[in-house]
Structures are given as structure tokens and as C-alpha cells.
PDB file of C-alpha atoms in Angstrom:
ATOM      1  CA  UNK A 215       9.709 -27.872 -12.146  1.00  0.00           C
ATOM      2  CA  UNK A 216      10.930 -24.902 -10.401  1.00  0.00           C
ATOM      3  CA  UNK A 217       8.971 -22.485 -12.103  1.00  0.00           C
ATOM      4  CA  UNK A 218       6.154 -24.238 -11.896  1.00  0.00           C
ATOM      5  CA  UNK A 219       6.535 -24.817  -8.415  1.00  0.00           C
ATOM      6  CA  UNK A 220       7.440 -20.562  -8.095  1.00  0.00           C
ATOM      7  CA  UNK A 221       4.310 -19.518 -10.900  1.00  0.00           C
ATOM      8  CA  UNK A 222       1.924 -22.052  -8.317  1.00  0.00           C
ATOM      9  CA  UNK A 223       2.657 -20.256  -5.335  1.00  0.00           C
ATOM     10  CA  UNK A 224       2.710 -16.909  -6.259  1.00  0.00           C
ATOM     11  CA  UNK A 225      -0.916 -17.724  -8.427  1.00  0.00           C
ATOM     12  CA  UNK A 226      -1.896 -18.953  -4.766  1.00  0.00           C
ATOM     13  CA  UNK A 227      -0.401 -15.855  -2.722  1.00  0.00           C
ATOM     14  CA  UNK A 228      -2.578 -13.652  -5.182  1.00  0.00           C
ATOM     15  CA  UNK A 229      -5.617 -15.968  -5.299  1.00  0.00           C
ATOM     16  CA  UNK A 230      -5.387 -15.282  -1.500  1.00  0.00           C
ATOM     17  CA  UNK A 231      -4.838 -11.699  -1.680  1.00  0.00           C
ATOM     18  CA  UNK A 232      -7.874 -11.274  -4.261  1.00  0.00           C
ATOM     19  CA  UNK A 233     -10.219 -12.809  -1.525  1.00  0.00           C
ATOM     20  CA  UNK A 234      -9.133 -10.420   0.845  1.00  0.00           C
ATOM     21  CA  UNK A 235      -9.776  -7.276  -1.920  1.00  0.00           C
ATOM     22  CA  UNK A 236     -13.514  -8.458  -2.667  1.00  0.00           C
ATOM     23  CA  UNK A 237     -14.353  -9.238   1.117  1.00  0.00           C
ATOM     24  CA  UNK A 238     -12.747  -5.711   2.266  1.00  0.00           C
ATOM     25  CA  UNK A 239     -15.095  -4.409  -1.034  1.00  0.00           C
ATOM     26  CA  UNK A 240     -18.567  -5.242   1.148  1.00  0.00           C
ATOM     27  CA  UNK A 241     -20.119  -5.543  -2.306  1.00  0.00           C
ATOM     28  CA  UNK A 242     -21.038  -9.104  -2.655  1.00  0.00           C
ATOM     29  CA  UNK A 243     -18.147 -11.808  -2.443  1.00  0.00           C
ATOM     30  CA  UNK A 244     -17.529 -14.593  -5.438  1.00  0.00           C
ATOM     31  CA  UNK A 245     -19.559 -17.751  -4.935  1.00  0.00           C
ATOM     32  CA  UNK A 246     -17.288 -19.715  -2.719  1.00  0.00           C
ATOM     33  CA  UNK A 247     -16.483 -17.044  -0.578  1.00  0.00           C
ATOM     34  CA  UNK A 248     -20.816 -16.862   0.094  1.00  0.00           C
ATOM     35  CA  UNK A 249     -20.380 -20.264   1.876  1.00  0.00           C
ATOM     36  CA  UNK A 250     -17.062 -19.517   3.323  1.00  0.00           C
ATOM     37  CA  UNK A 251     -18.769 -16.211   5.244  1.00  0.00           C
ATOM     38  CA  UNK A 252     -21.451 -18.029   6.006  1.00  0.00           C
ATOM     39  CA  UNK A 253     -19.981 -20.981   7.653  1.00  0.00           C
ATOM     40  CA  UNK A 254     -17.500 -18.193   8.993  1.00  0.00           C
ATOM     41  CA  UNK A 255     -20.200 -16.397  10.679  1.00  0.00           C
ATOM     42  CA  UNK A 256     -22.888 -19.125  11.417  1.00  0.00           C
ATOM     43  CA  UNK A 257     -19.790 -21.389  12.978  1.00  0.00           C
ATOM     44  CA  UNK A 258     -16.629 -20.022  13.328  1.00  0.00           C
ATOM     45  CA  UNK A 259     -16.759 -16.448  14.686  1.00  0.00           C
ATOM     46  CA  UNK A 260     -19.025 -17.316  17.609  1.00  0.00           C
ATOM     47  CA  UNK A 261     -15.993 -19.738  17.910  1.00  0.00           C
ATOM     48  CA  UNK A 262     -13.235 -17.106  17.251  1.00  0.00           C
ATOM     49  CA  UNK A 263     -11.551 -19.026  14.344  1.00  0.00           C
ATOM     50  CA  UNK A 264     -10.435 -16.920  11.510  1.00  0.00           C
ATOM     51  CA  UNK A 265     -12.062 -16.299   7.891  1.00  0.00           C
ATOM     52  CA  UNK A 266      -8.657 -17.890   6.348  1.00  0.00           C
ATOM     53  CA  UNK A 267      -8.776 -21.463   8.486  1.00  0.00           C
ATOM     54  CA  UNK A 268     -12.879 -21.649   6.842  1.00  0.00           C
ATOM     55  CA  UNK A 269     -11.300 -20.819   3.697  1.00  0.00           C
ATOM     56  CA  UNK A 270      -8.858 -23.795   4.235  1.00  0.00           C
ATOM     57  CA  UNK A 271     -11.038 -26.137   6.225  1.00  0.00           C
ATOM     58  CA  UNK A 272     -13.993 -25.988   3.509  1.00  0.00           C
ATOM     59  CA  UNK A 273     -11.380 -26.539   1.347  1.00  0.00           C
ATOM     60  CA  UNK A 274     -10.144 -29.859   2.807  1.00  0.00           C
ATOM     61  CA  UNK A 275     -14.221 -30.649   3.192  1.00  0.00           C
ATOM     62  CA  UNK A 276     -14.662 -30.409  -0.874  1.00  0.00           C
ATOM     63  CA  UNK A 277     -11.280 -32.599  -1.211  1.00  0.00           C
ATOM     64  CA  UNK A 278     -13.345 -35.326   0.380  1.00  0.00           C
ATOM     65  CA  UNK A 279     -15.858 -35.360  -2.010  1.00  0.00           C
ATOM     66  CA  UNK A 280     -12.992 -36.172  -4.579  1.00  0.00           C
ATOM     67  CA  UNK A 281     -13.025 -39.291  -3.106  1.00  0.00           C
ATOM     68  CA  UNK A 282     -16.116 -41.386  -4.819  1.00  0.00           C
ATOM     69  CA  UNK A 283     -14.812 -38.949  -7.976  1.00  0.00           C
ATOM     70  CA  UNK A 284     -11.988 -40.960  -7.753  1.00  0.00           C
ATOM     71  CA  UNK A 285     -10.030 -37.638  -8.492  1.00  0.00           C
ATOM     72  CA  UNK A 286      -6.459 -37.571  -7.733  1.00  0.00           C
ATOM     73  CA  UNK A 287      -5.097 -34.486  -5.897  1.00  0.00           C
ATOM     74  CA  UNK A 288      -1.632 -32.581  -6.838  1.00  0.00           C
ATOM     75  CA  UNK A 289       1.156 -30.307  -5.205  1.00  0.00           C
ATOM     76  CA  UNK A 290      -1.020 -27.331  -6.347  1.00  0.00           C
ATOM     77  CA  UNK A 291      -4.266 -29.036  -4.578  1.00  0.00           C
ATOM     78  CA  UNK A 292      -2.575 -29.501  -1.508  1.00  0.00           C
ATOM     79  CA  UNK A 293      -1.104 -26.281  -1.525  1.00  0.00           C
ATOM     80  CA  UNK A 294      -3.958 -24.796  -2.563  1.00  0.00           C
ATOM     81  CA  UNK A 295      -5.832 -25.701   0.263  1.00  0.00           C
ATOM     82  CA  UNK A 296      -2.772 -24.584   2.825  1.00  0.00           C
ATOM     83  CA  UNK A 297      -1.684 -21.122   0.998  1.00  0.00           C
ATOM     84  CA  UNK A 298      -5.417 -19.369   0.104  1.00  0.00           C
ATOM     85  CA  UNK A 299      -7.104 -18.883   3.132  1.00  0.00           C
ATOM     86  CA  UNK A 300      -3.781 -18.204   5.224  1.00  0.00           C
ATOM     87  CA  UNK A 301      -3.006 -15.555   2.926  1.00  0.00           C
ATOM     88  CA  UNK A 302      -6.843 -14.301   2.550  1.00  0.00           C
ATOM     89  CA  UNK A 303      -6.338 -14.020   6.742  1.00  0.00           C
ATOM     90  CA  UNK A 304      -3.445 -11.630   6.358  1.00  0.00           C
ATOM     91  CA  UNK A 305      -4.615  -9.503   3.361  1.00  0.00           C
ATOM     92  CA  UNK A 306      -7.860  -8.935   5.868  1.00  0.00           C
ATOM     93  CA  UNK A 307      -5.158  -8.099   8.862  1.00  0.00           C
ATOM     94  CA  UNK A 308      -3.940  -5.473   6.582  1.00  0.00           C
ATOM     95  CA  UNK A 309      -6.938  -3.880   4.518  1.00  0.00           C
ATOM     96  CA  UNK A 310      -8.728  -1.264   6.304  1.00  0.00           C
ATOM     97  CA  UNK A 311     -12.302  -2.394   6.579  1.00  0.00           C
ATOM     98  CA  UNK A 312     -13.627   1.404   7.002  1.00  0.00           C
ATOM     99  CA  UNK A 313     -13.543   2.718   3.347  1.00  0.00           C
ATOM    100  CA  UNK A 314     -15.650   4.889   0.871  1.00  0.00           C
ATOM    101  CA  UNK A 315     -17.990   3.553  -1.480  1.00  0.00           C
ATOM    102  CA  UNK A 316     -15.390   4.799  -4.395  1.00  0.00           C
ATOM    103  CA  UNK A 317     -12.361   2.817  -2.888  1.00  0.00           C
ATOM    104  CA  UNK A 318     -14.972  -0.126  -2.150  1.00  0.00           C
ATOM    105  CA  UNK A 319     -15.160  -0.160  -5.616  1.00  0.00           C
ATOM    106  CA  UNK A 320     -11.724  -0.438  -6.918  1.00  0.00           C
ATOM    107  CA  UNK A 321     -11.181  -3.214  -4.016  1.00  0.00           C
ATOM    108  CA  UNK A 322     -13.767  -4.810  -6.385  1.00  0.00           C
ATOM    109  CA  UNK A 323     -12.592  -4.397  -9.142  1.00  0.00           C
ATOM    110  CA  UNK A 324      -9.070  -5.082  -8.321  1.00  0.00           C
ATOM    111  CA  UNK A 325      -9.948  -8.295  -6.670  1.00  0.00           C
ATOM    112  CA  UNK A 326     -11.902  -9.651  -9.351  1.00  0.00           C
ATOM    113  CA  UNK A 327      -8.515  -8.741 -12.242  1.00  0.00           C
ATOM    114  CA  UNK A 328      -6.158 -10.267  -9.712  1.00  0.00           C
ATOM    115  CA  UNK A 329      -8.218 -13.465  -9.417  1.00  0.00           C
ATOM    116  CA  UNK A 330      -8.649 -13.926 -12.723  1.00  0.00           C
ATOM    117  CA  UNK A 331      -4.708 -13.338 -13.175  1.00  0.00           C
ATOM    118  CA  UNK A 332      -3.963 -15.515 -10.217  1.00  0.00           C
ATOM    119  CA  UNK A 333      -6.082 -18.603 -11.415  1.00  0.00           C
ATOM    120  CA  UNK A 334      -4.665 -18.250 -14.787  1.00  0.00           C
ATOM    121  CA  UNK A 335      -0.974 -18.646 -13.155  1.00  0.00           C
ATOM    122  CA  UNK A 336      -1.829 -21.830 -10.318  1.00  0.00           C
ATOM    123  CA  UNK A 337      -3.689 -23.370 -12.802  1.00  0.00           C
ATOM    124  CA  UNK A 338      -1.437 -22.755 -15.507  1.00  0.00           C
ATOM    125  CA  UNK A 339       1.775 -24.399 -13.493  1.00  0.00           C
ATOM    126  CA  UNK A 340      -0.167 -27.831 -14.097  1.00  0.00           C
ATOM    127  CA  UNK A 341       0.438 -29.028 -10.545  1.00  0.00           C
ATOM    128  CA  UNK A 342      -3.042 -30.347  -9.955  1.00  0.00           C
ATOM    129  CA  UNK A 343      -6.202 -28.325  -9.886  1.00  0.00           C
ATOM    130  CA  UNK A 344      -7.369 -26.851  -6.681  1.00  0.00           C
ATOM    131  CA  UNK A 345     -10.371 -28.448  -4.442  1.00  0.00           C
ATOM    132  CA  UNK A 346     -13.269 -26.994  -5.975  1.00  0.00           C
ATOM    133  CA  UNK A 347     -12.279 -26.859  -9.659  1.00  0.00           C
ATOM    134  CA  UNK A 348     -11.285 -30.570  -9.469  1.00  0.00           C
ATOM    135  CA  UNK A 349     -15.018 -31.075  -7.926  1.00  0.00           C
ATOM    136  CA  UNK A 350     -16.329 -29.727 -11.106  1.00  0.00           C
ATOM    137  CA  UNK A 351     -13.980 -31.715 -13.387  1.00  0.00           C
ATOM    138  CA  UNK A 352     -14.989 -35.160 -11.616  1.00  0.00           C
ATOM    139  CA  UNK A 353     -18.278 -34.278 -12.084  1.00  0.00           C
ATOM    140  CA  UNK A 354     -18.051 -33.766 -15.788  1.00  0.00           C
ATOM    141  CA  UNK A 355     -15.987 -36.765 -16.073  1.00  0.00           C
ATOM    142  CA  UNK A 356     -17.787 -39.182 -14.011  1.00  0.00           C
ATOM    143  CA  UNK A 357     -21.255 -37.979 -15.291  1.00  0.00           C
ATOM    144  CA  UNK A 358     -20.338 -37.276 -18.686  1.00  0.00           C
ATOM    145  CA  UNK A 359     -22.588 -33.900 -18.115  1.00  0.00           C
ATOM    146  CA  UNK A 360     -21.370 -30.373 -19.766  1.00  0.00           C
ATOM    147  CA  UNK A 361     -19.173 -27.925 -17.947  1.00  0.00           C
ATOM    148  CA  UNK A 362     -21.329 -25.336 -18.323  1.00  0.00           C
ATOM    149  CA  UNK A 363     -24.237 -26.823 -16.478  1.00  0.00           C
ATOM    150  CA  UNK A 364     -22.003 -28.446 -13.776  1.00  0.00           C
ATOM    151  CA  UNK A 365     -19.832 -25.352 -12.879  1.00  0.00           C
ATOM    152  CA  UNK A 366     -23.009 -23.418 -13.168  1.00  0.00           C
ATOM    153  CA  UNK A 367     -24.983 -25.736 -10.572  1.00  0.00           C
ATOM    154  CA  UNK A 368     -21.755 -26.180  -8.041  1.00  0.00           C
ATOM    155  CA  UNK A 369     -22.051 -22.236  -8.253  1.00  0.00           C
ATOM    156  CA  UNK A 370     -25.725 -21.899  -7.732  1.00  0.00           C
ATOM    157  CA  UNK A 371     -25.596 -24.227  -5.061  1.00  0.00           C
ATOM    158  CA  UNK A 372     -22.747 -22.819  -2.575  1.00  0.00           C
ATOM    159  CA  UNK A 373     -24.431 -19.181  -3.215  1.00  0.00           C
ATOM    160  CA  UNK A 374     -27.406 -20.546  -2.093  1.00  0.00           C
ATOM    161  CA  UNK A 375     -26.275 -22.322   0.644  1.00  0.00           C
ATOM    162  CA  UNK A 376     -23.527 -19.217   1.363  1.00  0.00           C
ATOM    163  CA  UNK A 377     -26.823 -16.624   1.632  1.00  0.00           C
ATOM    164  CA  UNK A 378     -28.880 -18.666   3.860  1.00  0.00           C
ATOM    165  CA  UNK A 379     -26.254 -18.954   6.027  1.00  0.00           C
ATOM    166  CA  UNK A 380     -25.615 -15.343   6.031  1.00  0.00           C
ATOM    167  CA  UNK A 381     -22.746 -14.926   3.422  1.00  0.00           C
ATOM    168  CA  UNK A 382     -22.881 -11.538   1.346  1.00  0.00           C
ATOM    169  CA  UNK A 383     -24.810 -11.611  -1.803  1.00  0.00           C
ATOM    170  CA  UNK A 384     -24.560  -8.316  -4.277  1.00  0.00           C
ATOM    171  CA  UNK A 385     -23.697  -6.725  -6.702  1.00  0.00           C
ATOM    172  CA  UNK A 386     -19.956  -8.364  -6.521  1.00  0.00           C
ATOM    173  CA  UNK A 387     -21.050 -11.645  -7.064  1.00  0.00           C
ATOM    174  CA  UNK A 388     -23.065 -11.054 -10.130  1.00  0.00           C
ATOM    175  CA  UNK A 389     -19.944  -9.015 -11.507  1.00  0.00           C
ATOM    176  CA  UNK A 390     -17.606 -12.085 -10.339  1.00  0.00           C
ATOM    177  CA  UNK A 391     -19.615 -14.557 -11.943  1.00  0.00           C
ATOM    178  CA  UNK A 392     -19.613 -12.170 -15.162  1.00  0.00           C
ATOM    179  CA  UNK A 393     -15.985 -11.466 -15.578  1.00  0.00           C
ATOM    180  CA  UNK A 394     -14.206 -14.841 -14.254  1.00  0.00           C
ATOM    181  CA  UNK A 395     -14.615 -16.764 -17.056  1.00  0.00           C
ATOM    182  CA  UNK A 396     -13.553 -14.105 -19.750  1.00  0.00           C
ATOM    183  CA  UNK A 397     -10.717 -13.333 -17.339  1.00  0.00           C
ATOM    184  CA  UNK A 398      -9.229 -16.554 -17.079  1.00  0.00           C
ATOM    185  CA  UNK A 399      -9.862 -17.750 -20.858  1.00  0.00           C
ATOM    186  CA  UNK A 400      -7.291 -14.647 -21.134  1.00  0.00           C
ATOM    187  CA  UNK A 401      -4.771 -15.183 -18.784  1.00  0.00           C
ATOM    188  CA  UNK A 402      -4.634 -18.958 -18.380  1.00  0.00           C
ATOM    189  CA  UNK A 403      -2.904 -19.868 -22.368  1.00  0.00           C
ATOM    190  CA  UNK A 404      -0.752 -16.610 -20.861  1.00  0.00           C
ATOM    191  CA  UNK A 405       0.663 -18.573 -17.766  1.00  0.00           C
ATOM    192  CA  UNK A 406       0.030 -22.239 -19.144  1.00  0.00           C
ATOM    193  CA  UNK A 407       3.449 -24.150 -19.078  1.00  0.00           C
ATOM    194  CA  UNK A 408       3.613 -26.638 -21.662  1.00  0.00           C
ATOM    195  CA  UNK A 409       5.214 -29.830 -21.144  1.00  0.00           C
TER     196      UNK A 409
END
């Protein structure tokens, strides 16, 4: 249990750190991150609340639609909602936001590997999935539907409503939604500890 409870926090610390890298990028954020700018900039900023507590409070949002999932939340879910976005706000703190196109890039890039590395490592500790994946998992098993289709419309869905609230849509996001699966079907059996 102590590993897993060491491997689920620092998969969380990183999972927070990669947000920061692909915001600081400015070249198109993963799919959640559309609806947390979004909400960040339609709602919170006016407000002065930080990109981290959306991160955390959308988080907590998609934990109540668990409920008529009847989905059961972990360790890792709670923490998962507590350690991203608080993280995320520091990694933003300390990335300059002022950079070249060619260090823009490897932000990218770098956020995108660490994600992939960091998902394989808090999912891997088996301490209960975070808020979003364990959306898509009650889906599938309360509707009997395929992953494929149900990830792919939970995805389509918070882009959509991410960009029309004015979350940033490019490049990045096409790349993230590329890479992500490849990039966790390699590191998850890496971190996963069996029981």
C-alpha cells in the first residue's frame, strides 16, 4: 500500500505539472483543459480564482455525475481531484508565459510524454480512477456502449463546450488526442501494480 499510495501521488504531481507544460505551450490544450479555460475565463478570472481551483472544482462537478452511475470513488479519485489543479496552479506560477515558438513547442511536447507517463503511474497504483475517466467507465458499464465511442463523445463534447466558452483549440489538442492513447497503452502495464 505504500507504494501505491507514493506511485499515486507522484502520477498526480506530474499529471499536474503536464497541464501546466501544454497551457504555458499556447498551442491548443488537451480536451479537458478546453472546458477548464473556458469556465476559467468565462467565470473565474473576472472573479480572480485561479486556473488550478477550476481544474479541481470541475473536477468535483464530474464526481457528481458518478452518482446515478452508481460509481464508487477511491483514494486516487479523491486525491485526484485535490492534487491536479493545485499543482497545475504552481507549475503556471513558475513557467514563464513569454516564450519562442521553438520552446512553445517542446512545452508541448513535453507535456503531452509526461501525461501520458503520469496517467500510466496514478492509474496504475489501482487506487480508484480519477473523475473523468470513471465518467467514461460508468458510462460503458451502465450503457453497455463501446469505449471507443463513449471516450470519444465525453471528448467531443467538453472541446466543444471548452471552445465556445473560449478555451484554446489547436494544433495541441489534435496532437493530445493523437498520442494519449498510444502513450498510456505504453506506460500503464509499466506502472500497473498487480495485486
Amino acid at each position: 500500500m505504500t507504494r501505491r499510495l507514493i506511485q499515486l501521488f507522484i502520477g498526480l504531481v506530474l499529471y499536474g505539472l503536464s497541464i501546466a507544460l501544454i497551457v504555458r505551450a499556447d498551442l491548443g490544450l488537451d480536451p479537458w483543459d478546453v472546458l477548464n479555460q473556458g469556465v476559467f475565463e468565462q467565470f473565474a478570472k473576472p472573479s480572480g480564482v485561479s486556473f488550478g481551483l477550476v481544474v479541481n472544482l470541475i473536477g468535483m462537478a464530474v464526481l457528481l455525475l458518478w452518482i446515478p452511475l452508481r460509481q464508487k470513488p477511491g483514494i486516487g479519485t479523491l486525491a485526484n481531484v485535490l492534487v491536479i489543479g493545485t499543482v497545475a496552479n504552481f507549475g503556471l506560477d513558475w513557467i514563464p508565459s513569454d516564450l519562442g515558438l521553438p520552446l512553445r513547442a517542446g512545452l508541448l511536447i513535453a507535456g503531452i510524454v509526461l501525461n501520458g507517463v503520469a496517467s500510466g503511474a496514478y492509474i496504475g497504483a489501482g487506487l480508484g480512477p480519477g473523475p473523468r475517466d470513471g465518467l467514461m467507465t460508468g458510462i460503458v458499464a451502465r450503457t453497455g456502449w463501446p469505449v471507443k465511442w463513449v471516450r470519444t463523445d465525453i471528448e467531443l463534447t467538453v472541446i466543444a463546450v471548452g471552445w465556445l466558452l473560449g478555451g484554446s483549440v489547436g494544433l495541441g489538442t489534435v496532437l493530445y488526442a493523437l498520442t494519449i492513447g498510444p502513450l498510456v497503452h505504453v506506460f500503464l502495464p509499466l506502472f500497473t501494480i498487480r495485486r
